[in-house]
Coordinates of C-alpha atoms and ligand atoms in Angstrom, one line a residue:
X11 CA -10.1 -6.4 -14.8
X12 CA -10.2 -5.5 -11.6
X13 CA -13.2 -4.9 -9.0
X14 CA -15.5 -2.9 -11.4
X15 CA -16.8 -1.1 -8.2
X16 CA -12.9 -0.5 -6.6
X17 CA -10.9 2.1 -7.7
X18 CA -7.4 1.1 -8.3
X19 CA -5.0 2.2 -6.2
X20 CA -1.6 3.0 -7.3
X21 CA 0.8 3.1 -3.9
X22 CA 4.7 3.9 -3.9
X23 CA 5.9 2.9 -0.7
X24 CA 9.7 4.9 -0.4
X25 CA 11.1 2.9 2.4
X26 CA 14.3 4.8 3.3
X27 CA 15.1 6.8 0.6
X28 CA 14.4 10.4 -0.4
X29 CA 14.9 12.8 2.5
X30 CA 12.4 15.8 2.9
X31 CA 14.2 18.3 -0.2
X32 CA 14.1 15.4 -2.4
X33 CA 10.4 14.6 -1.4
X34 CA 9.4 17.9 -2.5
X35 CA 11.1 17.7 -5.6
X36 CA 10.1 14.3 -6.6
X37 CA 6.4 14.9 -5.7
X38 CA 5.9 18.1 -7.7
X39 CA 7.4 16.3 -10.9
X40 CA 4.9 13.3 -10.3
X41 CA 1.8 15.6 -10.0
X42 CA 3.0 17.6 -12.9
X43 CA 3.7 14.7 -15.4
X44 CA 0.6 12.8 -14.4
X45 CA -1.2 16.0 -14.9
X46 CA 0.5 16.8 -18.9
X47 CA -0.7 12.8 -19.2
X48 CA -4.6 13.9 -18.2
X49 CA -4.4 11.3 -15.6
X50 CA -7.8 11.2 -13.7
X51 CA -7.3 10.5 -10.2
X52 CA -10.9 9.1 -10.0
X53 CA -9.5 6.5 -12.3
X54 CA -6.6 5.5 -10.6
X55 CA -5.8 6.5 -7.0
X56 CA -1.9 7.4 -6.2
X57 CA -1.0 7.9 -2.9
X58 CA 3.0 8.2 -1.9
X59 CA 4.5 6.6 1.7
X60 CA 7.7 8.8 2.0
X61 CA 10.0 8.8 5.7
X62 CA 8.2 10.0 8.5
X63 CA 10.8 13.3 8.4
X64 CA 9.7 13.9 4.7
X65 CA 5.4 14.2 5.7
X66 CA 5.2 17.9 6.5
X67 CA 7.4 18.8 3.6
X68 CA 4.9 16.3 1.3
X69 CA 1.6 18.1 3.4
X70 CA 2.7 21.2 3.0
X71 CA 3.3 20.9 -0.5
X72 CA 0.3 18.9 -1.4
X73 CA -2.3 21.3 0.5
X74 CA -0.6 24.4 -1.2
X75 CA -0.9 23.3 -4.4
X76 CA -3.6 21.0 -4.3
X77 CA -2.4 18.0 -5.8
X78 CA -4.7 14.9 -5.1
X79 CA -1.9 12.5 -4.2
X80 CA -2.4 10.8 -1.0
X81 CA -0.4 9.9 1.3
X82 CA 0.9 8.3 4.5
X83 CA 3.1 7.0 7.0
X84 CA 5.6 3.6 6.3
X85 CA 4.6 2.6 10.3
X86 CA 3.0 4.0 13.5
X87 CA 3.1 3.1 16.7
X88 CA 0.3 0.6 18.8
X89 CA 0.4 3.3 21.3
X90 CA -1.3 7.0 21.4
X91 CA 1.0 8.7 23.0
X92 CA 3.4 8.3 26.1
X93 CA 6.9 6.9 26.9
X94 CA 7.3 4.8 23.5
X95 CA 11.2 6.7 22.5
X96 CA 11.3 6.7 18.6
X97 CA 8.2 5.8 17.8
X98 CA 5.2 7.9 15.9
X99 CA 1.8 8.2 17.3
X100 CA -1.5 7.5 14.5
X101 CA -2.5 10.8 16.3
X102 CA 0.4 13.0 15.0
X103 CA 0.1 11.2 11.2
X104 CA -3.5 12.4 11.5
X105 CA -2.3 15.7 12.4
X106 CA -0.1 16.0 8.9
X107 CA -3.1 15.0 7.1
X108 CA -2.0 11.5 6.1
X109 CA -5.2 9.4 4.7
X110 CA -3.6 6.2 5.1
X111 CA -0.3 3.7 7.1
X112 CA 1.3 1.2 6.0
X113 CA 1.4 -1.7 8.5
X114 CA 3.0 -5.3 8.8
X115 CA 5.4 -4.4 6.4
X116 CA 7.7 -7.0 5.8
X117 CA 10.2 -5.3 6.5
X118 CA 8.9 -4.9 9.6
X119 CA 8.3 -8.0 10.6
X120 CA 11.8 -9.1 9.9
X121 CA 14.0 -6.5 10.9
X122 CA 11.5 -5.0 13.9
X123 CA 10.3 -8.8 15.1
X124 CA 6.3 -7.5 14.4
X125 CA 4.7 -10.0 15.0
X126 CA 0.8 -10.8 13.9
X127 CA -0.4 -9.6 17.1
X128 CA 1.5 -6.2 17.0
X129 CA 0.5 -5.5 13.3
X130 CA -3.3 -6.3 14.7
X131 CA -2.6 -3.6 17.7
X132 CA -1.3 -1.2 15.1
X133 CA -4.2 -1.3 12.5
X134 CA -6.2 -0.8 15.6
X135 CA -4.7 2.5 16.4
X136 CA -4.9 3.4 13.0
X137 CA -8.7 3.0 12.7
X138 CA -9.1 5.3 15.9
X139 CA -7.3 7.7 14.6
X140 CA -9.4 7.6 11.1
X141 CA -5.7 6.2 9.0
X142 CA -6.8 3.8 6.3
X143 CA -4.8 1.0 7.2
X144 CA -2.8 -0.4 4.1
X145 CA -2.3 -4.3 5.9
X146 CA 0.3 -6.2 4.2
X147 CA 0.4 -9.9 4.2
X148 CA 2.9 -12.1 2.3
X149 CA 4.5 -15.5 2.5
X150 CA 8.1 -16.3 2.0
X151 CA 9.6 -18.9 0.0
X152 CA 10.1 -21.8 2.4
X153 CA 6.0 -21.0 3.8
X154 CA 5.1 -21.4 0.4
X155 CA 6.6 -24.9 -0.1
X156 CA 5.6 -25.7 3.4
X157 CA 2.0 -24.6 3.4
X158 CA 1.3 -23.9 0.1
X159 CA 0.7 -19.9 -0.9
X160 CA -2.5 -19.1 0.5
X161 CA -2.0 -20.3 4.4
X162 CA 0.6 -17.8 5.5
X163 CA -0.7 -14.3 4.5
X164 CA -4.6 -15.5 5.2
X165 CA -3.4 -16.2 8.9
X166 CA -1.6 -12.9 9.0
X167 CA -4.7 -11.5 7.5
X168 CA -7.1 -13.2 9.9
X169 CA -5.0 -12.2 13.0
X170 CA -4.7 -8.6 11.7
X171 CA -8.7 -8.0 11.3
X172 CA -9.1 -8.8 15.0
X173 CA -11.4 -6.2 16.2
X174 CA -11.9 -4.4 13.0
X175 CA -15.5 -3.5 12.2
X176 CA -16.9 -4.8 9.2
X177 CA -17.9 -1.2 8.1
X178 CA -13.9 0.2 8.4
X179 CA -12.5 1.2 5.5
X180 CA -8.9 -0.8 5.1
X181 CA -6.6 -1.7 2.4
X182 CA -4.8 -5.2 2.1
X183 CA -1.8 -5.8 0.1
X184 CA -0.2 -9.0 -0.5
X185 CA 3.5 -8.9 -1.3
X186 CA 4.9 -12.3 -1.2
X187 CA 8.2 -12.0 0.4
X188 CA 10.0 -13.6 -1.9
X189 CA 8.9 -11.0 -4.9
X190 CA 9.9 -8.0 -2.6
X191 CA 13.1 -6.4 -4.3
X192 CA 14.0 -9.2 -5.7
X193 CA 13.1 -8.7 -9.3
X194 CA 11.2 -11.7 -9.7
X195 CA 7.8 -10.9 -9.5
X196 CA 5.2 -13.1 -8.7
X197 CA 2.7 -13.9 -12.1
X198 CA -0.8 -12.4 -12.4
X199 CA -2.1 -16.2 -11.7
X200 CA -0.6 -16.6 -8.5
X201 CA -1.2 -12.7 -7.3
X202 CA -4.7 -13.5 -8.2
X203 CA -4.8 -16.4 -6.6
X204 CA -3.9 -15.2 -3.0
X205 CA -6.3 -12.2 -3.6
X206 CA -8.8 -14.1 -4.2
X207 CA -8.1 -16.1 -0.8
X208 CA -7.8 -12.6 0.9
X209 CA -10.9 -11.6 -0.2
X210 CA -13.0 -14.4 1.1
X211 CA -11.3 -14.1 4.4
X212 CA -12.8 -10.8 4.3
X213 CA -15.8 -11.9 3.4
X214 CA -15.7 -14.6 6.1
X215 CA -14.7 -12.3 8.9
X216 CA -16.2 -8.6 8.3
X217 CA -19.3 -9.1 5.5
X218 CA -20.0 -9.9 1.8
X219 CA -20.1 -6.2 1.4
X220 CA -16.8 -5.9 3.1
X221 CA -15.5 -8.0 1.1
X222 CA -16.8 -6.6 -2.4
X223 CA -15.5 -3.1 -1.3
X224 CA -12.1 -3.5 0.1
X225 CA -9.2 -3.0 -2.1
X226 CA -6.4 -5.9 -2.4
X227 CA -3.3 -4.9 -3.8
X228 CA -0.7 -6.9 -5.0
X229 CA 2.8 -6.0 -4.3
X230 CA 6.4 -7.2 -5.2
X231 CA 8.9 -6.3 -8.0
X232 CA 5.8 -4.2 -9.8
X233 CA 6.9 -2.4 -12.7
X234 CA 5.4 -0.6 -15.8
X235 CA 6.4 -3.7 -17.8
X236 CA 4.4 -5.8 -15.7
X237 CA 1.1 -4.0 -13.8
X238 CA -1.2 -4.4 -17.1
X239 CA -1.4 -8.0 -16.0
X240 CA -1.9 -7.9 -12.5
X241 CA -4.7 -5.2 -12.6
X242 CA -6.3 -7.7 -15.2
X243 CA -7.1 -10.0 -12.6
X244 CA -10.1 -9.9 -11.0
X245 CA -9.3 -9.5 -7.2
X246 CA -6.2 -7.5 -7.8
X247 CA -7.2 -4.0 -7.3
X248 CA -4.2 -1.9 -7.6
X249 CA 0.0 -2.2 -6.2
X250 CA 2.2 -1.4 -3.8
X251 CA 5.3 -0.4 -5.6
X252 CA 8.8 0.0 -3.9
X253 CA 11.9 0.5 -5.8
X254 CA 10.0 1.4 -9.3
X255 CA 7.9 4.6 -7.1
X256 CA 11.3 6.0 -6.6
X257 CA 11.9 6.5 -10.5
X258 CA 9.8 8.8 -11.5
X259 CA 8.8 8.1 -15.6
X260 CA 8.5 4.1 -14.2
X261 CA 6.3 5.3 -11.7
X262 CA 3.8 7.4 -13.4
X263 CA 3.6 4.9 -15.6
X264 CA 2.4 2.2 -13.6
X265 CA -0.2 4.8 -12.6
X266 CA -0.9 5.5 -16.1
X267 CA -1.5 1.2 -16.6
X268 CA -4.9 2.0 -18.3
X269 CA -3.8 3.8 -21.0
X270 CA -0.4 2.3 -22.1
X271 CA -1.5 -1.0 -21.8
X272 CA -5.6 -0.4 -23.3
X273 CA -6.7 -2.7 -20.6
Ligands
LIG18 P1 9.5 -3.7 -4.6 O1 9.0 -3.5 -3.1 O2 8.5 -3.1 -5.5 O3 10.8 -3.0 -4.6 O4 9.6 -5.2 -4.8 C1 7.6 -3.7 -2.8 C2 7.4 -3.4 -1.3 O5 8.2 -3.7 -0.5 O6 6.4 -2.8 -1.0

């Protein structure tokens, strides 16, 4: 299974969905069914990535009643502060207590043109601001056929560790593009393939140790059906979950992937 010296790490990212009174809802049930199924969070990490507008309600809730569920912004801005209209400083995200931010989304890059060079700039300003940058790679379908499935999300990779020390903590997650909402996932082979590619890249650019610590997930159409074999794969170290981390029983149990499944 995975990384014997990685914890997993479970992530649900939200996208759009869930405004701040649903957030506090939904996280309270999460933390109290994963706490009636004994689930050790030194096991398995869970962290949430709700709307910006939904943080302080998910801080404030979290620090009160001191559930252990990360969490963390979908985005932040390359800047620190200044005349940037709409967009979220690392600096405020800090402020709320969020441990880690999604960056290079997909989603972003398509529908907010970010390119390798801006998601670079990003997990810069998340690293000063200690964020644990969650840096997601992925091909899409025609990259794959044209370059096969490693090229694509190890250039993304390699453009996006620019800069980055080799002793900063980050997170990589590879979510082919094509497995993204789609329903058709990609198999454990193939996640573990690209992980594996990731990995060395890591290895290549930061340090061996680097390498041996950092956590890849894999991300793309994950389910509860279907985690058991991704965290079986050696370089898979955990998921980034969309549409199943809004439903709550699917997404505690994906968390819970060591027990149901015995792996
Ligand atoms: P999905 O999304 O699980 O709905 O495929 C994953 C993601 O976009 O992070």
């Amino acid at each position: 299974m995975a990384g014997v010296s990685r914890t997993p790490l479970i992530a649900g990212n939200w996208k759009m969905n869930l405004d701040h009174l649903q957030a506090i809802a939904f996280v309270q049930k999460l933390a109290w069914t994963l706490k009636d199924s004994g689930h050790r969070y030194q096991d398995t990490e869970v962290a949430i990535f709700p709307p910006f507008t939904d943080l302080r309600s998910v801080q404030t809730l979290i620090s009160a009643d001191k559930y252990e569920i990360a969490f963390g912004g979908q985005d932040l801005s390359a800047h620190d502060s200044g005349a940037y209209t709409g967009e979220v400083s690392g600096a405020f995200l800090a402020a709320l207590e969020c441990g880690y931010v999604l960056i290079g989304h997909s989603e972003r890059r398509q529908y907010h043109g970010e390119t390798d060079e801006v998601v670079a700039a990003k997990v810069q300003a998340a690293l000063r601001h200690g964020l644990m940058p969650v840096i997601c790679v992925g091909e899409t379908a025609e990259d794959r056929e044209q370059h096969g499935p490693s090229a694509v999300p190890v250039g993304q990779l390699r453009t996006a560790l620019q800069g980055v020390p080799a002793d900063a903590d980050i997170v990589v997650a590879y979510e082919p593009v094509w497995a993204i909402g789609s329903g058709q996932a990609a198999t454990p082979e193939q996640a573990q393939q690209v992980a594996a590619a990731l990995r060395q890249l890591l290895g290549e650019v930061l340090s061996a140790e680097a390498a041996e610590r950092t956590r890849v997930l894999y991300g793309g159409s994950v389910k509860a059906s279907n985690i058991a074999g991704f965290l079986r794969e050696p370089d898979v170290d955990g998921a980034l979950v969309g549409g199943a981390s809004l439903d709550l029983k699917e997404f505690s149990s994906i968390v819970r992937f060591q027990k149901h499944v015995g792996v």
